[in-house]
Amino acid sequence: QLQLVESGGGLVQPGGSLRLSCAAFGFTLDDYALAWFRQVPGKEREGISCISGSGAATIYLNSVKGRFTISRDNAKNTVYLQMNSLKPEDTAVYYCAADRNPGLSICTGPDGGGNYNYWGQGTQVTVSS
């Protein structure tokens, strides 16, 4: 059974940091493009960062550039999202996703999520004082 499990969410003050992790079970991530998405109730899901199978190529949503960093450790079958300088508008449920493409699958823009086949259950991130 293929499964992605996120962890690391929580409550943090504005300006703080969190690191999200997403571990894969039942398959190896080496040949998969990976991404992080987020969704606020009542709003469209948005892709915020994606990374190629090798980790050499990445894409970021403009609003998180310079603050968030996506990385992957294929030996640990895990993808990470380091989030710094968090803002209240970063509050959302964050999801990781995988696409069976060893290259880079676009995750940002309209229907970026349509490129991804496997999804985690989500982890809540709340930025508030």
mmCIF file of the C-alpha atoms, coordinates in Angstrom:
data_MODEL
# 
_entry.id   MODEL 
# 
loop_
_atom_site.group_PDB 
_atom_site.id 
_atom_site.type_symbol 
_atom_site.label_atom_id 
_atom_site.label_alt_id 
_atom_site.label_comp_id 
_atom_site.label_asym_id 
_atom_site.label_entity_id 
_atom_site.label_seq_id 
_atom_site.pdbx_PDB_ins_code 
_atom_site.Cartn_x 
_atom_site.Cartn_y 
_atom_site.Cartn_z 
_atom_site.occupancy 
_atom_site.B_iso_or_equiv 
_atom_site.pdbx_formal_charge 
_atom_site.auth_seq_id 
_atom_site.auth_comp_id 
_atom_site.auth_asym_id 
_atom_site.auth_atom_id 
_atom_site.pdbx_PDB_model_num 
ATOM 1   C CA . GLN A 1 1   ? 0.000   0.000  0.000   1.00 0.00 ? 1   GLN A CA 1 
ATOM 2   C CA . LEU A 1 2   ? 1.449   3.330  -1.077  1.00 0.00 ? 2   LEU A CA 1 
ATOM 3   C CA . GLN A 1 3   ? 1.307   5.942  1.621   1.00 0.00 ? 3   GLN A CA 1 
ATOM 4   C CA . LEU A 1 4   ? 2.684   9.409  2.347   1.00 0.00 ? 4   LEU A CA 1 
ATOM 5   C CA . VAL A 1 5   ? 2.667   10.594 5.949   1.00 0.00 ? 5   VAL A CA 1 
ATOM 6   C CA . GLU A 1 6   ? 3.305   14.225 6.888   1.00 0.00 ? 6   GLU A CA 1 
ATOM 7   C CA . SER A 1 7   ? 4.487   15.450 10.269  1.00 0.00 ? 7   SER A CA 1 
ATOM 8   C CA . GLY A 1 8   ? 5.894   18.582 11.853  1.00 0.00 ? 8   GLY A CA 1 
ATOM 9   C CA . GLY A 1 9   ? 2.936   20.914 11.747  1.00 0.00 ? 9   GLY A CA 1 
ATOM 10  C CA . GLY A 1 10  ? 1.792   22.951 14.704  1.00 0.00 ? 10  GLY A CA 1 
ATOM 11  C CA . LEU A 1 11  ? 1.276   26.390 16.151  1.00 0.00 ? 11  LEU A CA 1 
ATOM 12  C CA . VAL A 1 12  ? 4.049   28.947 15.717  1.00 0.00 ? 12  VAL A CA 1 
ATOM 13  C CA . GLN A 1 13  ? 4.320   32.691 16.246  1.00 0.00 ? 13  GLN A CA 1 
ATOM 14  C CA . PRO A 1 14  ? 4.803   35.054 13.308  1.00 0.00 ? 14  PRO A CA 1 
ATOM 15  C CA . GLY A 1 15  ? 8.457   35.131 12.337  1.00 0.00 ? 15  GLY A CA 1 
ATOM 16  C CA . GLY A 1 16  ? 8.996   31.618 13.615  1.00 0.00 ? 16  GLY A CA 1 
ATOM 17  C CA . SER A 1 17  ? 10.051  28.441 11.837  1.00 0.00 ? 17  SER A CA 1 
ATOM 18  C CA . LEU A 1 18  ? 8.783   24.927 11.300  1.00 0.00 ? 18  LEU A CA 1 
ATOM 19  C CA . ARG A 1 19  ? 10.102  21.955 9.380   1.00 0.00 ? 19  ARG A CA 1 
ATOM 20  C CA . LEU A 1 20  ? 7.588   19.630 7.783   1.00 0.00 ? 20  LEU A CA 1 
ATOM 21  C CA . SER A 1 21  ? 8.514   16.068 6.927   1.00 0.00 ? 21  SER A CA 1 
ATOM 22  C CA . CYS A 1 22  ? 6.802   13.612 4.624   1.00 0.00 ? 22  CYS A CA 1 
ATOM 23  C CA . ALA A 1 23  ? 7.787   9.962  4.718   1.00 0.00 ? 23  ALA A CA 1 
ATOM 24  C CA . ALA A 1 24  ? 6.855   7.439  2.061   1.00 0.00 ? 24  ALA A CA 1 
ATOM 25  C CA . PHE A 1 25  ? 5.778   3.890  2.822   1.00 0.00 ? 25  PHE A CA 1 
ATOM 26  C CA . GLY A 1 26  ? 5.250   1.076  0.369   1.00 0.00 ? 26  GLY A CA 1 
ATOM 27  C CA . PHE A 1 27  ? 7.333   2.637  -2.397  1.00 0.00 ? 27  PHE A CA 1 
ATOM 28  C CA . THR A 1 28  ? 10.681  4.370  -2.866  1.00 0.00 ? 28  THR A CA 1 
ATOM 29  C CA . LEU A 1 29  ? 10.774  8.019  -3.796  1.00 0.00 ? 29  LEU A CA 1 
ATOM 30  C CA . ASP A 1 30  ? 13.839  7.912  -6.045  1.00 0.00 ? 30  ASP A CA 1 
ATOM 31  C CA . ASP A 1 31  ? 11.822  7.985  -9.274  1.00 0.00 ? 31  ASP A CA 1 
ATOM 32  C CA . TYR A 1 32  ? 9.200   10.426 -8.070  1.00 0.00 ? 32  TYR A CA 1 
ATOM 33  C CA . ALA A 1 33  ? 8.873   14.163 -8.317  1.00 0.00 ? 33  ALA A CA 1 
ATOM 34  C CA . LEU A 1 34  ? 7.669   15.539 -4.995  1.00 0.00 ? 34  LEU A CA 1 
ATOM 35  C CA . ALA A 1 35  ? 5.787   18.636 -3.949  1.00 0.00 ? 35  ALA A CA 1 
ATOM 36  C CA . TRP A 1 36  ? 4.173   20.493 -1.094  1.00 0.00 ? 36  TRP A CA 1 
ATOM 37  C CA . PHE A 1 37  ? 0.718   22.003 -1.386  1.00 0.00 ? 37  PHE A CA 1 
ATOM 38  C CA . ARG A 1 38  ? -1.426  23.885 1.069   1.00 0.00 ? 38  ARG A CA 1 
ATOM 39  C CA . GLN A 1 39  ? -5.098  24.645 1.414   1.00 0.00 ? 39  GLN A CA 1 
ATOM 40  C CA . VAL A 1 40  ? -7.179  27.013 3.480   1.00 0.00 ? 40  VAL A CA 1 
ATOM 41  C CA . PRO A 1 41  ? -10.882 26.175 3.954   1.00 0.00 ? 41  PRO A CA 1 
ATOM 42  C CA . GLY A 1 42  ? -12.928 27.827 1.249   1.00 0.00 ? 42  GLY A CA 1 
ATOM 43  C CA . LYS A 1 43  ? -9.910  28.464 -0.975  1.00 0.00 ? 43  LYS A CA 1 
ATOM 44  C CA . GLU A 1 44  ? -8.267  26.609 -3.813  1.00 0.00 ? 44  GLU A CA 1 
ATOM 45  C CA . ARG A 1 45  ? -5.396  24.307 -3.043  1.00 0.00 ? 45  ARG A CA 1 
ATOM 46  C CA . GLU A 1 46  ? -2.102  25.865 -4.101  1.00 0.00 ? 46  GLU A CA 1 
ATOM 47  C CA . GLY A 1 47  ? 1.206   24.312 -4.938  1.00 0.00 ? 47  GLY A CA 1 
ATOM 48  C CA . ILE A 1 48  ? 3.991   26.008 -3.042  1.00 0.00 ? 48  ILE A CA 1 
ATOM 49  C CA . SER A 1 49  ? 7.121   24.041 -3.879  1.00 0.00 ? 49  SER A CA 1 
ATOM 50  C CA . CYS A 1 50  ? 8.191   21.079 -5.986  1.00 0.00 ? 50  CYS A CA 1 
ATOM 51  C CA . ILE A 1 51  ? 11.424  19.162 -6.437  1.00 0.00 ? 51  ILE A CA 1 
ATOM 52  C CA . SER A 1 52  ? 12.754  16.783 -9.060  1.00 0.00 ? 52  SER A CA 1 
ATOM 53  C CA . GLY A 1 53  ? 13.684  13.172 -8.412  1.00 0.00 ? 53  GLY A CA 1 
ATOM 54  C CA . SER A 1 54  ? 17.378  13.997 -8.116  1.00 0.00 ? 54  SER A CA 1 
ATOM 55  C CA . GLY A 1 55  ? 16.737  17.104 -6.041  1.00 0.00 ? 55  GLY A CA 1 
ATOM 56  C CA . ALA A 1 56  ? 18.612  19.233 -8.549  1.00 0.00 ? 56  ALA A CA 1 
ATOM 57  C CA . ALA A 1 57  ? 15.616  21.253 -9.714  1.00 0.00 ? 57  ALA A CA 1 
ATOM 58  C CA . THR A 1 58  ? 13.107  23.100 -7.563  1.00 0.00 ? 58  THR A CA 1 
ATOM 59  C CA . ILE A 1 59  ? 10.216  25.519 -8.041  1.00 0.00 ? 59  ILE A CA 1 
ATOM 60  C CA . TYR A 1 60  ? 8.711   27.869 -5.476  1.00 0.00 ? 60  TYR A CA 1 
ATOM 61  C CA . LEU A 1 61  ? 5.547   29.892 -5.308  1.00 0.00 ? 61  LEU A CA 1 
ATOM 62  C CA . ASN A 1 62  ? 6.537   33.570 -5.349  1.00 0.00 ? 62  ASN A CA 1 
ATOM 63  C CA . SER A 1 63  ? 5.040   34.255 -1.943  1.00 0.00 ? 63  SER A CA 1 
ATOM 64  C CA . VAL A 1 64  ? 7.306   31.700 -0.238  1.00 0.00 ? 64  VAL A CA 1 
ATOM 65  C CA . LYS A 1 65  ? 10.547  32.281 -2.169  1.00 0.00 ? 65  LYS A CA 1 
ATOM 66  C CA . GLY A 1 66  ? 13.403  33.083 0.157   1.00 0.00 ? 66  GLY A CA 1 
ATOM 67  C CA . ARG A 1 67  ? 11.459  31.810 3.178   1.00 0.00 ? 67  ARG A CA 1 
ATOM 68  C CA . PHE A 1 68  ? 10.723  28.149 2.398   1.00 0.00 ? 68  PHE A CA 1 
ATOM 69  C CA . THR A 1 69  ? 13.164  25.462 1.279   1.00 0.00 ? 69  THR A CA 1 
ATOM 70  C CA . ILE A 1 70  ? 12.203  22.089 -0.120  1.00 0.00 ? 70  ILE A CA 1 
ATOM 71  C CA . SER A 1 71  ? 14.647  19.205 0.117   1.00 0.00 ? 71  SER A CA 1 
ATOM 72  C CA . ARG A 1 72  ? 14.624  15.460 -0.127  1.00 0.00 ? 72  ARG A CA 1 
ATOM 73  C CA . ASP A 1 73  ? 16.599  12.573 1.319   1.00 0.00 ? 73  ASP A CA 1 
ATOM 74  C CA . ASN A 1 74  ? 16.031  9.591  -0.924  1.00 0.00 ? 74  ASN A CA 1 
ATOM 75  C CA . ALA A 1 75  ? 17.985  7.344  1.426   1.00 0.00 ? 75  ALA A CA 1 
ATOM 76  C CA . LYS A 1 76  ? 15.424  8.132  4.127   1.00 0.00 ? 76  LYS A CA 1 
ATOM 77  C CA . ASN A 1 77  ? 12.526  8.120  1.647   1.00 0.00 ? 77  ASN A CA 1 
ATOM 78  C CA . THR A 1 78  ? 11.516  11.524 2.956   1.00 0.00 ? 78  THR A CA 1 
ATOM 79  C CA . VAL A 1 79  ? 10.861  15.016 1.639   1.00 0.00 ? 79  VAL A CA 1 
ATOM 80  C CA . TYR A 1 80  ? 11.094  18.131 3.802   1.00 0.00 ? 80  TYR A CA 1 
ATOM 81  C CA . LEU A 1 81  ? 9.814   21.674 3.799   1.00 0.00 ? 81  LEU A CA 1 
ATOM 82  C CA . GLN A 1 82  ? 11.771  24.118 5.937   1.00 0.00 ? 82  GLN A CA 1 
ATOM 83  C CA . MET A 1 83  ? 9.602   27.151 6.619   1.00 0.00 ? 83  MET A CA 1 
ATOM 84  C CA . ASN A 1 84  ? 11.182  30.298 8.027   1.00 0.00 ? 84  ASN A CA 1 
ATOM 85  C CA . SER A 1 85  ? 9.860   33.803 8.686   1.00 0.00 ? 85  SER A CA 1 
ATOM 86  C CA . LEU A 1 86  ? 6.348   32.431 8.874   1.00 0.00 ? 86  LEU A CA 1 
ATOM 87  C CA . LYS A 1 87  ? 3.419   34.781 8.424   1.00 0.00 ? 87  LYS A CA 1 
ATOM 88  C CA . PRO A 1 88  ? -0.223  34.473 9.494   1.00 0.00 ? 88  PRO A CA 1 
ATOM 89  C CA . GLU A 1 89  ? -1.165  34.038 5.829   1.00 0.00 ? 89  GLU A CA 1 
ATOM 90  C CA . ASP A 1 90  ? 0.883   30.818 5.764   1.00 0.00 ? 90  ASP A CA 1 
ATOM 91  C CA . THR A 1 91  ? -1.742  29.225 8.000   1.00 0.00 ? 91  THR A CA 1 
ATOM 92  C CA . ALA A 1 92  ? -3.171  26.223 6.157   1.00 0.00 ? 92  ALA A CA 1 
ATOM 93  C CA . VAL A 1 93  ? -3.234  22.460 5.953   1.00 0.00 ? 93  VAL A CA 1 
ATOM 94  C CA . TYR A 1 94  ? -0.051  21.363 4.214   1.00 0.00 ? 94  TYR A CA 1 
ATOM 95  C CA . TYR A 1 95  ? 0.047   18.274 2.012   1.00 0.00 ? 95  TYR A CA 1 
ATOM 96  C CA . CYS A 1 96  ? 2.898   16.445 0.365   1.00 0.00 ? 96  CYS A CA 1 
ATOM 97  C CA . ALA A 1 97  ? 2.392   14.728 -2.961  1.00 0.00 ? 97  ALA A CA 1 
ATOM 98  C CA . ALA A 1 98  ? 4.305   12.477 -5.341  1.00 0.00 ? 98  ALA A CA 1 
ATOM 99  C CA . ASP A 1 99  ? 4.274   11.979 -9.094  1.00 0.00 ? 99  ASP A CA 1 
ATOM 100 C CA . ARG A 1 100 ? 5.881   8.994  -10.780 1.00 0.00 ? 100 ARG A CA 1 
ATOM 101 C CA . ASN A 1 101 ? 8.201   11.153 -12.836 1.00 0.00 ? 101 ASN A CA 1 
ATOM 102 C CA . PRO A 1 102 ? 11.935  11.219 -12.143 1.00 0.00 ? 102 PRO A CA 1 
ATOM 103 C CA . GLY A 1 103 ? 12.095  14.730 -13.528 1.00 0.00 ? 103 GLY A CA 1 
ATOM 104 C CA . LEU A 1 104 ? 10.319  17.826 -12.265 1.00 0.00 ? 104 LEU A CA 1 
ATOM 105 C CA . SER A 1 105 ? 6.529   17.945 -12.258 1.00 0.00 ? 105 SER A CA 1 
ATOM 106 C CA . ILE A 1 106 ? 5.134   21.447 -12.129 1.00 0.00 ? 106 ILE A CA 1 
ATOM 107 C CA . CYS A 1 107 ? 3.133   21.984 -8.968  1.00 0.00 ? 107 CYS A CA 1 
ATOM 108 C CA . THR A 1 108 ? 2.472   25.726 -9.051  1.00 0.00 ? 108 THR A CA 1 
ATOM 109 C CA . GLY A 1 109 ? -0.115  27.486 -11.143 1.00 0.00 ? 109 GLY A CA 1 
ATOM 110 C CA . PRO A 1 110 ? -3.604  26.398 -12.144 1.00 0.00 ? 110 PRO A CA 1 
ATOM 111 C CA . ASP A 1 111 ? -4.240  22.717 -11.555 1.00 0.00 ? 111 ASP A CA 1 
ATOM 112 C CA . GLY A 1 112 ? -0.658  22.053 -10.509 1.00 0.00 ? 112 GLY A CA 1 
ATOM 113 C CA . GLY A 1 113 ? -2.001  19.345 -8.276  1.00 0.00 ? 113 GLY A CA 1 
ATOM 114 C CA . GLY A 1 114 ? -3.306  17.483 -11.307 1.00 0.00 ? 114 GLY A CA 1 
ATOM 115 C CA . ASN A 1 115 ? 0.220   16.293 -12.055 1.00 0.00 ? 115 ASN A CA 1 
ATOM 116 C CA . TYR A 1 116 ? 0.461   14.421 -8.756  1.00 0.00 ? 116 TYR A CA 1 
ATOM 117 C CA . ASN A 1 117 ? -0.906  10.954 -8.125  1.00 0.00 ? 117 ASN A CA 1 
ATOM 118 C CA . TYR A 1 118 ? -0.216  10.248 -4.459  1.00 0.00 ? 118 TYR A CA 1 
ATOM 119 C CA . TRP A 1 119 ? -1.140  12.443 -1.525  1.00 0.00 ? 119 TRP A CA 1 
ATOM 120 C CA . GLY A 1 120 ? -0.604  12.543 2.204   1.00 0.00 ? 120 GLY A CA 1 
ATOM 121 C CA . GLN A 1 121 ? -3.333  13.223 4.730   1.00 0.00 ? 121 GLN A CA 1 
ATOM 122 C CA . GLY A 1 122 ? -2.127  16.722 5.577   1.00 0.00 ? 122 GLY A CA 1 
ATOM 123 C CA . THR A 1 123 ? -0.705  18.488 8.597   1.00 0.00 ? 123 THR A CA 1 
ATOM 124 C CA . GLN A 1 124 ? -2.039  21.724 10.075  1.00 0.00 ? 124 GLN A CA 1 
ATOM 125 C CA . VAL A 1 125 ? 0.223   24.759 10.293  1.00 0.00 ? 125 VAL A CA 1 
ATOM 126 C CA . THR A 1 126 ? -1.089  27.715 12.277  1.00 0.00 ? 126 THR A CA 1 
ATOM 127 C CA . VAL A 1 127 ? 0.838   30.982 12.475  1.00 0.00 ? 127 VAL A CA 1 
ATOM 128 C CA . SER A 1 128 ? -0.570  33.189 15.185  1.00 0.00 ? 128 SER A CA 1 
ATOM 129 C CA . SER A 1 129 ? 0.494   35.271 18.162  1.00 0.00 ? 129 SER A CA 1 
# 
